[in-house]
PDB file of C-alpha atoms and ligand atoms in Angstrom:
ATOM      1  CA  UNK A   3       3.527 -28.615  -0.633  1.00 91.00           C
ATOM      2  CA  UNK A   4       3.752 -25.337   1.301  1.00 96.00           C
ATOM      3  CA  UNK A   5       1.460 -22.395   0.537  1.00 98.00           C
ATOM      4  CA  UNK A   6       4.536 -20.553  -0.722  1.00 98.00           C
ATOM      5  CA  UNK A   7       5.271 -23.360  -3.214  1.00 98.00           C
ATOM      6  CA  UNK A   8       1.654 -23.616  -4.355  1.00 97.00           C
ATOM      7  CA  UNK A   9       1.430 -19.840  -4.792  1.00 98.00           C
ATOM      8  CA  UNK A  10       4.585 -19.844  -6.836  1.00 98.00           C
ATOM      9  CA  UNK A  11       3.177 -22.654  -8.982  1.00 97.00           C
ATOM     10  CA  UNK A  12      -0.057 -20.721  -9.628  1.00 98.00           C
ATOM     11  CA  UNK A  13       1.876 -17.556 -10.471  1.00 98.00           C
ATOM     12  CA  UNK A  14       4.005 -19.527 -12.923  1.00 98.00           C
ATOM     13  CA  UNK A  15       0.853 -21.003 -14.499  1.00 97.00           C
ATOM     14  CA  UNK A  16      -0.556 -17.493 -14.968  1.00 98.00           C
ATOM     15  CA  UNK A  17       2.695 -16.336 -16.589  1.00 98.00           C
ATOM     16  CA  UNK A  18       2.806 -19.367 -18.909  1.00 98.00           C
ATOM     17  CA  UNK A  19      -0.847 -19.018 -19.910  1.00 98.00           C
ATOM     18  CA  UNK A  20      -0.405 -15.279 -20.516  1.00 98.00           C
ATOM     19  CA  UNK A  21       2.423 -16.050 -22.946  1.00 98.00           C
ATOM     20  CA  UNK A  22       0.457 -18.824 -24.622  1.00 98.00           C
ATOM     21  CA  UNK A  23      -2.521 -16.525 -25.178  1.00 98.00           C
ATOM     22  CA  UNK A  24      -0.458 -13.479 -26.214  1.00 97.00           C
ATOM     23  CA  UNK A  25      -1.344 -11.428 -23.179  1.00 97.00           C
ATOM     24  CA  UNK A  26       1.103  -8.761 -21.973  1.00 95.00           C
ATOM     25  CA  UNK A  27       3.242  -9.584 -18.938  1.00 92.00           C
ATOM     26  CA  UNK A  28       1.580  -8.772 -15.643  1.00 94.00           C
ATOM     27  CA  UNK A  29      -1.825  -8.135 -17.215  1.00 97.00           C
ATOM     28  CA  UNK A  30      -3.509 -10.818 -15.081  1.00 98.00           C
ATOM     29  CA  UNK A  31      -3.588 -10.301 -11.315  1.00 98.00           C
ATOM     30  CA  UNK A  32      -4.033 -13.134  -8.851  1.00 98.00           C
ATOM     31  CA  UNK A  33      -6.737 -12.871  -6.195  1.00 98.00           C
ATOM     32  CA  UNK A  34      -6.039 -15.460  -3.484  1.00 98.00           C
ATOM     33  CA  UNK A  35      -9.421 -16.743  -2.304  1.00 98.00           C
ATOM     34  CA  UNK A  36      -8.950 -17.447   1.393  1.00 98.00           C
ATOM     35  CA  UNK A  37     -12.524 -18.143   2.569  1.00 97.00           C
ATOM     36  CA  UNK A  38     -12.694 -20.629   5.466  1.00 96.00           C
ATOM     37  CA  UNK A  39      -8.874 -20.622   5.752  1.00 97.00           C
ATOM     38  CA  UNK A  40      -7.186 -19.636   9.030  1.00 97.00           C
ATOM     39  CA  UNK A  41      -5.208 -16.412   9.530  1.00 98.00           C
ATOM     40  CA  UNK A  42      -2.004 -18.423   9.521  1.00 98.00           C
ATOM     41  CA  UNK A  43      -2.636 -19.426   5.891  1.00 98.00           C
ATOM     42  CA  UNK A  44      -3.166 -15.815   4.836  1.00 98.00           C
ATOM     43  CA  UNK A  45      -0.017 -14.769   6.688  1.00 98.00           C
ATOM     44  CA  UNK A  46       2.003 -17.435   4.891  1.00 98.00           C
ATOM     45  CA  UNK A  47       0.701 -16.246   1.541  1.00 98.00           C
ATOM     46  CA  UNK A  48       1.476 -12.645   2.521  1.00 98.00           C
ATOM     47  CA  UNK A  49       5.040 -13.591   3.482  1.00 98.00           C
ATOM     48  CA  UNK A  50       5.368 -15.161   0.030  1.00 98.00           C
ATOM     49  CA  UNK A  51       4.389 -11.861  -1.575  1.00 98.00           C
ATOM     50  CA  UNK A  52       0.626 -12.209  -2.096  1.00 98.00           C
ATOM     51  CA  UNK A  53      -1.325  -8.970  -1.530  1.00 98.00           C
ATOM     52  CA  UNK A  54      -4.842  -9.494  -2.950  1.00 98.00           C
ATOM     53  CA  UNK A  55      -7.162 -11.637  -0.843  1.00 98.00           C
ATOM     54  CA  UNK A  56     -10.770 -12.633  -1.599  1.00 98.00           C
ATOM     55  CA  UNK A  57     -13.387 -13.529   0.996  1.00 98.00           C
ATOM     56  CA  UNK A  58     -17.019 -14.683   0.672  1.00 98.00           C
ATOM     57  CA  UNK A  59     -18.490 -14.335   4.167  1.00 98.00           C
ATOM     58  CA  UNK A  60     -18.852 -10.860   5.634  1.00 98.00           C
ATOM     59  CA  UNK A  61     -18.120 -11.507   9.298  1.00 98.00           C
ATOM     60  CA  UNK A  62     -15.159 -13.738   8.485  1.00 98.00           C
ATOM     61  CA  UNK A  63     -13.787 -11.104   6.107  1.00 98.00           C
ATOM     62  CA  UNK A  64     -14.138  -8.334   8.710  1.00 98.00           C
ATOM     63  CA  UNK A  65     -12.511 -10.425  11.439  1.00 98.00           C
ATOM     64  CA  UNK A  66      -9.563 -11.302   9.210  1.00 98.00           C
ATOM     65  CA  UNK A  67      -9.093  -7.738   8.060  1.00 98.00           C
ATOM     66  CA  UNK A  68      -9.045  -6.516  11.657  1.00 97.00           C
ATOM     67  CA  UNK A  69      -6.636  -9.242  12.775  1.00 98.00           C
ATOM     68  CA  UNK A  70      -4.256  -8.446   9.901  1.00 98.00           C
ATOM     69  CA  UNK A  71      -4.635  -4.660  10.029  1.00 97.00           C
ATOM     70  CA  UNK A  72      -0.876  -4.315  10.568  1.00 97.00           C
ATOM     71  CA  UNK A  73      -0.340  -5.701   7.041  1.00 97.00           C
ATOM     72  CA  UNK A  74      -1.434  -2.398   5.560  1.00 95.00           C
ATOM     73  CA  UNK A  75      -0.867  -3.187   1.908  1.00 98.00           C
ATOM     74  CA  UNK A  76      -3.314  -6.097   1.731  1.00 98.00           C
ATOM     75  CA  UNK A  77      -6.162  -5.408  -0.708  1.00 98.00           C
ATOM     76  CA  UNK A  78      -9.415  -6.982   0.577  1.00 98.00           C
ATOM     77  CA  UNK A  79     -11.891  -8.185  -2.053  1.00 98.00           C
ATOM     78  CA  UNK A  80     -15.423  -9.280  -1.242  1.00 98.00           C
ATOM     79  CA  UNK A  81     -16.579 -11.953  -3.707  1.00 98.00           C
ATOM     80  CA  UNK A  82     -19.617 -13.513  -1.991  1.00 97.00           C
ATOM     81  CA  UNK A  83     -23.338 -12.810  -2.317  1.00 96.00           C
ATOM     82  CA  UNK A  84     -24.370  -9.560  -0.580  1.00 97.00           C
ATOM     83  CA  UNK A  85     -27.323  -9.419   1.809  1.00 95.00           C
ATOM     84  CA  UNK A  86     -28.605  -5.888   2.388  1.00 96.00           C
ATOM     85  CA  UNK A  87     -28.241  -6.162   6.152  1.00 97.00           C
ATOM     86  CA  UNK A  88     -24.503  -6.855   5.701  1.00 97.00           C
ATOM     87  CA  UNK A  89     -23.754  -4.075   3.243  1.00 98.00           C
ATOM     88  CA  UNK A  90     -22.569  -1.620   5.901  1.00 98.00           C
ATOM     89  CA  UNK A  91     -19.832  -3.942   7.139  1.00 98.00           C
ATOM     90  CA  UNK A  92     -18.698  -4.457   3.559  1.00 98.00           C
ATOM     91  CA  UNK A  93     -18.696  -0.715   2.862  1.00 98.00           C
ATOM     92  CA  UNK A  94     -16.659  -0.054   6.009  1.00 98.00           C
ATOM     93  CA  UNK A  95     -14.094  -2.818   5.622  1.00 98.00           C
ATOM     94  CA  UNK A  96     -13.485  -3.894   2.047  1.00 98.00           C
ATOM     95  CA  UNK A  97     -11.404  -2.356  -0.743  1.00 98.00           C
ATOM     96  CA  UNK A  98     -13.269  -4.119  -3.559  1.00 98.00           C
ATOM     97  CA  UNK A  99     -16.635  -5.810  -4.136  1.00 98.00           C
ATOM     98  CA  UNK A 100     -16.997  -8.099  -7.173  1.00 98.00           C
ATOM     99  CA  UNK A 101     -20.614  -9.119  -6.772  1.00 98.00           C
ATOM    100  CA  UNK A 102     -22.823  -6.098  -7.413  1.00 98.00           C
ATOM    101  CA  UNK A 103     -25.977  -7.277  -9.162  1.00 97.00           C
ATOM    102  CA  UNK A 104     -28.671  -5.057  -7.698  1.00 97.00           C
ATOM    103  CA  UNK A 105     -29.100  -1.298  -7.867  1.00 98.00           C
ATOM    104  CA  UNK A 106     -30.359  -1.251  -4.283  1.00 98.00           C
ATOM    105  CA  UNK A 107     -27.119  -2.811  -3.034  1.00 98.00           C
ATOM    106  CA  UNK A 108     -25.016  -0.379  -5.070  1.00 98.00           C
ATOM    107  CA  UNK A 109     -26.892   2.560  -3.545  1.00 98.00           C
ATOM    108  CA  UNK A 110     -26.565   1.211  -0.013  1.00 98.00           C
ATOM    109  CA  UNK A 111     -22.821   0.595  -0.383  1.00 98.00           C
ATOM    110  CA  UNK A 112     -22.419   4.126  -1.731  1.00 98.00           C
ATOM    111  CA  UNK A 113     -24.284   5.662   1.199  1.00 98.00           C
ATOM    112  CA  UNK A 114     -22.506   3.501   3.754  1.00 98.00           C
ATOM    113  CA  UNK A 115     -18.964   3.962   2.459  1.00 98.00           C
ATOM    114  CA  UNK A 116     -17.295   6.263   5.016  1.00 98.00           C
ATOM    115  CA  UNK A 117     -16.315   9.691   3.634  1.00 97.00           C
ATOM    116  CA  UNK A 118     -12.759   9.360   4.896  1.00 97.00           C
ATOM    117  CA  UNK A 119     -12.163   6.182   2.882  1.00 98.00           C
ATOM    118  CA  UNK A 120     -11.375   6.093  -0.844  1.00 98.00           C
ATOM    119  CA  UNK A 121     -14.284   5.069  -3.085  1.00 98.00           C
ATOM    120  CA  UNK A 122     -15.115   1.357  -2.972  1.00 98.00           C
ATOM    121  CA  UNK A 123     -13.899  -0.432  -6.115  1.00 98.00           C
ATOM    122  CA  UNK A 124     -16.726  -2.480  -7.600  1.00 98.00           C
ATOM    123  CA  UNK A 125     -17.416  -4.964 -10.363  1.00 98.00           C
ATOM    124  CA  UNK A 126     -20.820  -5.835 -11.771  1.00 98.00           C
ATOM    125  CA  UNK A 127     -21.567  -9.548 -11.566  1.00 98.00           C
ATOM    126  CA  UNK A 128     -22.931 -10.865 -14.858  1.00 97.00           C
ATOM    127  CA  UNK A 129     -24.767 -14.168 -15.284  1.00 96.00           C
ATOM    128  CA  UNK A 130     -23.425 -15.565 -18.558  1.00 93.00           C
ATOM    129  CA  UNK A 131     -24.591 -19.138 -18.284  1.00 83.00           C
ATOM    130  CA  UNK A 132     -28.317 -18.829 -17.778  1.00 72.00           C
ATOM    131  CA  UNK A 133     -29.808 -21.101 -15.190  1.00 66.00           C
ATOM    132  CA  UNK A 134     -26.508 -22.031 -13.543  1.00 62.00           C
ATOM    133  CA  UNK A 135     -26.625 -19.249 -11.001  1.00 69.00           C
ATOM    134  CA  UNK A 136     -29.272 -16.976  -9.592  1.00 75.00           C
ATOM    135  CA  UNK A 137     -26.626 -14.286  -9.031  1.00 91.00           C
ATOM    136  CA  UNK A 138     -25.654 -11.761 -11.644  1.00 96.00           C
ATOM    137  CA  UNK A 139     -27.499  -9.603 -14.163  1.00 96.00           C
ATOM    138  CA  UNK A 140     -27.903 -10.320 -17.878  1.00 95.00           C
ATOM    139  CA  UNK A 141     -25.442  -8.753 -20.292  1.00 96.00           C
ATOM    140  CA  UNK A 142     -28.203  -6.574 -21.778  1.00 96.00           C
ATOM    141  CA  UNK A 143     -28.833  -5.116 -18.307  1.00 97.00           C
ATOM    142  CA  UNK A 144     -25.199  -4.034 -17.891  1.00 98.00           C
ATOM    143  CA  UNK A 145     -25.421  -0.545 -19.488  1.00 97.00           C
ATOM    144  CA  UNK A 146     -28.170   0.598 -17.085  1.00 98.00           C
ATOM    145  CA  UNK A 147     -26.246  -0.718 -14.068  1.00 98.00           C
ATOM    146  CA  UNK A 148     -23.086   1.013 -15.322  1.00 98.00           C
ATOM    147  CA  UNK A 149     -24.948   4.348 -15.413  1.00 98.00           C
ATOM    148  CA  UNK A 150     -26.246   3.879 -11.871  1.00 98.00           C
ATOM    149  CA  UNK A 151     -22.827   3.021 -10.453  1.00 98.00           C
ATOM    150  CA  UNK A 152     -21.069   5.815 -12.327  1.00 97.00           C
ATOM    151  CA  UNK A 153     -23.461   8.290 -10.692  1.00 98.00           C
ATOM    152  CA  UNK A 154     -22.477   7.158  -7.177  1.00 98.00           C
ATOM    153  CA  UNK A 155     -19.573   9.158  -5.751  1.00 98.00           C
ATOM    154  CA  UNK A 156     -18.349   6.635  -3.202  1.00 98.00           C
ATOM    155  CA  UNK A 157     -18.212   3.760  -5.702  1.00 98.00           C
ATOM    156  CA  UNK A 158     -15.634   3.371  -8.445  1.00 98.00           C
ATOM    157  CA  UNK A 159     -16.676   1.052 -11.249  1.00 98.00           C
ATOM    158  CA  UNK A 160     -13.720  -1.165 -12.193  1.00 98.00           C
ATOM    159  CA  UNK A 161     -15.320  -3.796 -14.413  1.00 98.00           C
ATOM    160  CA  UNK A 162     -17.244  -7.031 -14.739  1.00 98.00           C
ATOM    161  CA  UNK A 163     -17.188 -10.360 -12.931  1.00 98.00           C
ATOM    162  CA  UNK A 164     -18.694 -13.769 -13.732  1.00 97.00           C
ATOM    163  CA  UNK A 165     -18.846 -17.297 -12.341  1.00 95.00           C
ATOM    164  CA  UNK A 166     -19.990 -19.361 -15.349  1.00 92.00           C
ATOM    165  CA  UNK A 167     -20.938 -23.021 -15.204  1.00 90.00           C
ATOM    166  CA  UNK A 168     -17.991 -25.308 -16.034  1.00 90.00           C
ATOM    167  CA  UNK A 169     -18.002 -26.448 -19.676  1.00 92.00           C
ATOM    168  CA  UNK A 170     -16.794 -29.691 -21.255  1.00 93.00           C
ATOM    169  CA  UNK A 171     -13.897 -28.140 -23.130  1.00 95.00           C
ATOM    170  CA  UNK A 172     -11.748 -25.030 -23.173  1.00 96.00           C
ATOM    171  CA  UNK A 173     -13.294 -24.094 -26.506  1.00 97.00           C
ATOM    172  CA  UNK A 174     -16.804 -24.253 -25.049  1.00 96.00           C
ATOM    173  CA  UNK A 175     -15.691 -22.201 -22.035  1.00 96.00           C
ATOM    174  CA  UNK A 176     -14.228 -19.553 -24.341  1.00 97.00           C
ATOM    175  CA  UNK A 177     -17.498 -19.363 -26.260  1.00 96.00           C
ATOM    176  CA  UNK A 178     -19.325 -18.661 -22.998  1.00 96.00           C
ATOM    177  CA  UNK A 179     -16.811 -15.927 -22.156  1.00 97.00           C
ATOM    178  CA  UNK A 180     -16.737 -14.246 -25.596  1.00 98.00           C
ATOM    179  CA  UNK A 181     -19.786 -11.942 -25.249  1.00 98.00           C
ATOM    180  CA  UNK A 182     -18.678 -10.891 -21.753  1.00 98.00           C
ATOM    181  CA  UNK A 183     -15.183 -10.082 -23.012  1.00 98.00           C
ATOM    182  CA  UNK A 184     -16.654  -8.030 -25.871  1.00 98.00           C
ATOM    183  CA  UNK A 185     -18.879  -6.049 -23.484  1.00 98.00           C
ATOM    184  CA  UNK A 186     -15.928  -5.480 -21.179  1.00 98.00           C
ATOM    185  CA  UNK A 187     -13.783  -4.105 -24.033  1.00 98.00           C
ATOM    186  CA  UNK A 188     -16.563  -1.728 -25.084  1.00 98.00           C
ATOM    187  CA  UNK A 189     -16.952  -0.448 -21.528  1.00 98.00           C
ATOM    188  CA  UNK A 190     -13.222  -0.088 -20.978  1.00 98.00           C
ATOM    189  CA  UNK A 191     -13.024   2.043 -24.115  1.00 98.00           C
ATOM    190  CA  UNK A 192     -15.477   4.536 -22.568  1.00 96.00           C
ATOM    191  CA  UNK A 193     -13.958   4.869 -19.099  1.00 96.00           C
ATOM    192  CA  UNK A 194     -10.270   4.604 -18.197  1.00 95.00           C
ATOM    193  CA  UNK A 195     -11.115   3.464 -14.660  1.00 97.00           C
ATOM    194  CA  UNK A 196     -12.704   0.287 -16.063  1.00 98.00           C
ATOM    195  CA  UNK A 197      -9.790  -2.124 -16.224  1.00 98.00           C
ATOM    196  CA  UNK A 198     -10.967  -5.340 -14.544  1.00 98.00           C
ATOM    197  CA  UNK A 199     -12.478  -8.513 -15.945  1.00 98.00           C
ATOM    198  CA  UNK A 200     -12.751 -10.850 -12.967  1.00 98.00           C
ATOM    199  CA  UNK A 201     -13.020 -14.316 -14.496  1.00 98.00           C
ATOM    200  CA  UNK A 202     -11.135 -17.581 -14.093  1.00 97.00           C
ATOM    201  CA  UNK A 203     -10.906 -20.019 -11.198  1.00 95.00           C
ATOM    202  CA  UNK A 204      -8.729 -23.069 -10.597  1.00 89.00           C
ATOM    203  CA  UNK A 205     -10.624 -25.107 -13.222  1.00 89.00           C
ATOM    204  CA  UNK A 206     -10.736 -22.663 -16.145  1.00 94.00           C
ATOM    205  CA  UNK A 207      -7.646 -20.460 -15.903  1.00 96.00           C
ATOM    206  CA  UNK A 208      -6.610 -21.062 -19.490  1.00 97.00           C
ATOM    207  CA  UNK A 209      -9.985 -20.236 -21.052  1.00 98.00           C
ATOM    208  CA  UNK A 210     -10.320 -17.159 -18.827  1.00 98.00           C
ATOM    209  CA  UNK A 211      -6.857 -15.802 -19.629  1.00 98.00           C
ATOM    210  CA  UNK A 212      -7.496 -16.434 -23.330  1.00 98.00           C
ATOM    211  CA  UNK A 213     -10.761 -14.487 -22.912  1.00 98.00           C
ATOM    212  CA  UNK A 214      -9.219 -11.314 -21.499  1.00 98.00           C
ATOM    213  CA  UNK A 215      -9.301 -11.987 -17.760  1.00 98.00           C
ATOM    214  CA  UNK A 216      -7.391  -9.354 -15.785  1.00 98.00           C
ATOM    215  CA  UNK A 217      -8.010 -10.971 -12.392  1.00 98.00           C
ATOM    216  CA  UNK A 218      -8.255 -14.681 -11.681  1.00 98.00           C
ATOM    217  CA  UNK A 219      -9.722 -15.887  -8.384  1.00 98.00           C
ATOM    218  CA  UNK A 220      -7.960 -18.959  -7.065  1.00 98.00           C
ATOM    219  CA  UNK A 221      -8.527 -20.674  -3.729  1.00 97.00           C
ATOM    220  CA  UNK A 222      -7.983 -24.415  -3.629  1.00 95.00           C
ATOM    221  CA  UNK A 223      -4.823 -24.440  -5.742  1.00 95.00           C
ATOM    222  CA  UNK A 224      -3.158 -22.105  -3.212  1.00 97.00           C
ATOM    223  CA  UNK A 225      -4.649 -23.075   0.142  1.00 97.00           C
ATOM    224  CA  UNK A 226      -5.832 -26.654  -0.413  1.00 93.00           C
ATOM    225  CA  UNK A 227      -9.370 -28.019  -0.209  1.00 91.00           C
ATOM    226  CA  UNK A 228     -11.831 -26.265   2.071  1.00 89.00           C
ATOM    227  CA  UNK A 229     -13.383 -28.030   5.037  1.00 83.00           C
ATOM    228  CA  UNK A 230     -16.864 -26.590   5.458  1.00 77.00           C
ATOM    229  CA  UNK A 231     -17.653 -28.924   8.355  1.00 68.00           C
ATOM    230  CA  UNK A 232     -15.418 -26.931  10.705  1.00 55.00           C
ATOM    231  CA  UNK A 233     -15.714 -23.508   9.063  1.00 48.00           C
TER     232      UNK A 233
HETATM  233  C1  LIG B  19     -14.516 -19.942  -3.743  1.00 87.17           C
HETATM  234  C2  LIG B  19     -14.481 -19.045  -4.913  1.00 87.17           C
HETATM  235  C3  LIG B  19     -13.392 -19.029  -5.801  1.00 87.17           C
HETATM  236  C4  LIG B  19     -12.204 -19.954  -5.664  1.00 87.17           C
HETATM  237  O1  LIG B  19     -12.556 -21.256  -5.980  1.00 87.17           O
HETATM  238  P1  LIG B  19     -11.456 -22.430  -5.977  1.00 87.17           P
HETATM  239  O2  LIG B  19     -12.168 -23.532  -6.686  1.00 87.17           O
HETATM  240  O3  LIG B  19     -11.168 -22.758  -4.555  1.00 87.17           O
HETATM  241  O4  LIG B  19     -10.257 -21.961  -6.705  1.00 87.17           O
HETATM  242  C5  LIG B  19     -13.418 -18.119  -6.849  1.00 87.17           C
HETATM  243  N1  LIG B  19     -14.436 -17.269  -7.024  1.00 87.17           N
HETATM  244  C6  LIG B  19     -15.506 -17.250  -6.210  1.00 87.17           C
HETATM  245  C7  LIG B  19     -16.608 -16.271  -6.453  1.00 87.17           C
HETATM  246  C8  LIG B  19     -15.555 -18.132  -5.132  1.00 87.17           C
HETATM  247  O5  LIG B  19     -16.638 -18.098  -4.338  1.00 87.17           O
END
């Protein structure tokens, strides 16, 4: 199947799941996760109408953005772990960062975001399944992180992101998402810029869309399996 056909299939899935879970049309955006994939694959997706791309590795993301600079309406999202020594490249090249989980990184990105660029859109990464991941802050730490980010002029807080451990059933996955969704709704009610709940990957699209996702991050279902041996 071509990338165009796979993209169209994923978009149809999102539409169907939005109807099934009583979500408004177009309330879930698709982030195409293109890490390790060649430029050609991103160009094919772009030709098919895709505009949001997600990358995990800083140098790869910067190289791709520079090579595709003529496609001005691409929105570049950084979704990988952030090392402090890479924050400047992220601040200078990305439109969004989903993985803020340390105040120090937020402050560095704010300082390093060039003045002539719009504020960097950011999400706070939350760890909602305990031991599964070392990344992400606890839900009870979110309010303090929100206050820090809202005080930083070159960052614009857009919402919350999570990568929970896969569960046995959709019901179990929804239970993991419920407290995150609740926190997101409370935050969104206090700040009209907060409109993004970045949850849902190829394996849990239905549970995520049922749980209020506004941005799903899908790689394999669009671009095929990744080959890390040659990446
Ligand atoms: C790689 C990645 C994805 C996409 O995963 P697929 O299984 O390829 O759909 C989504 N989110 C994050 C944070 C990722 O690192």
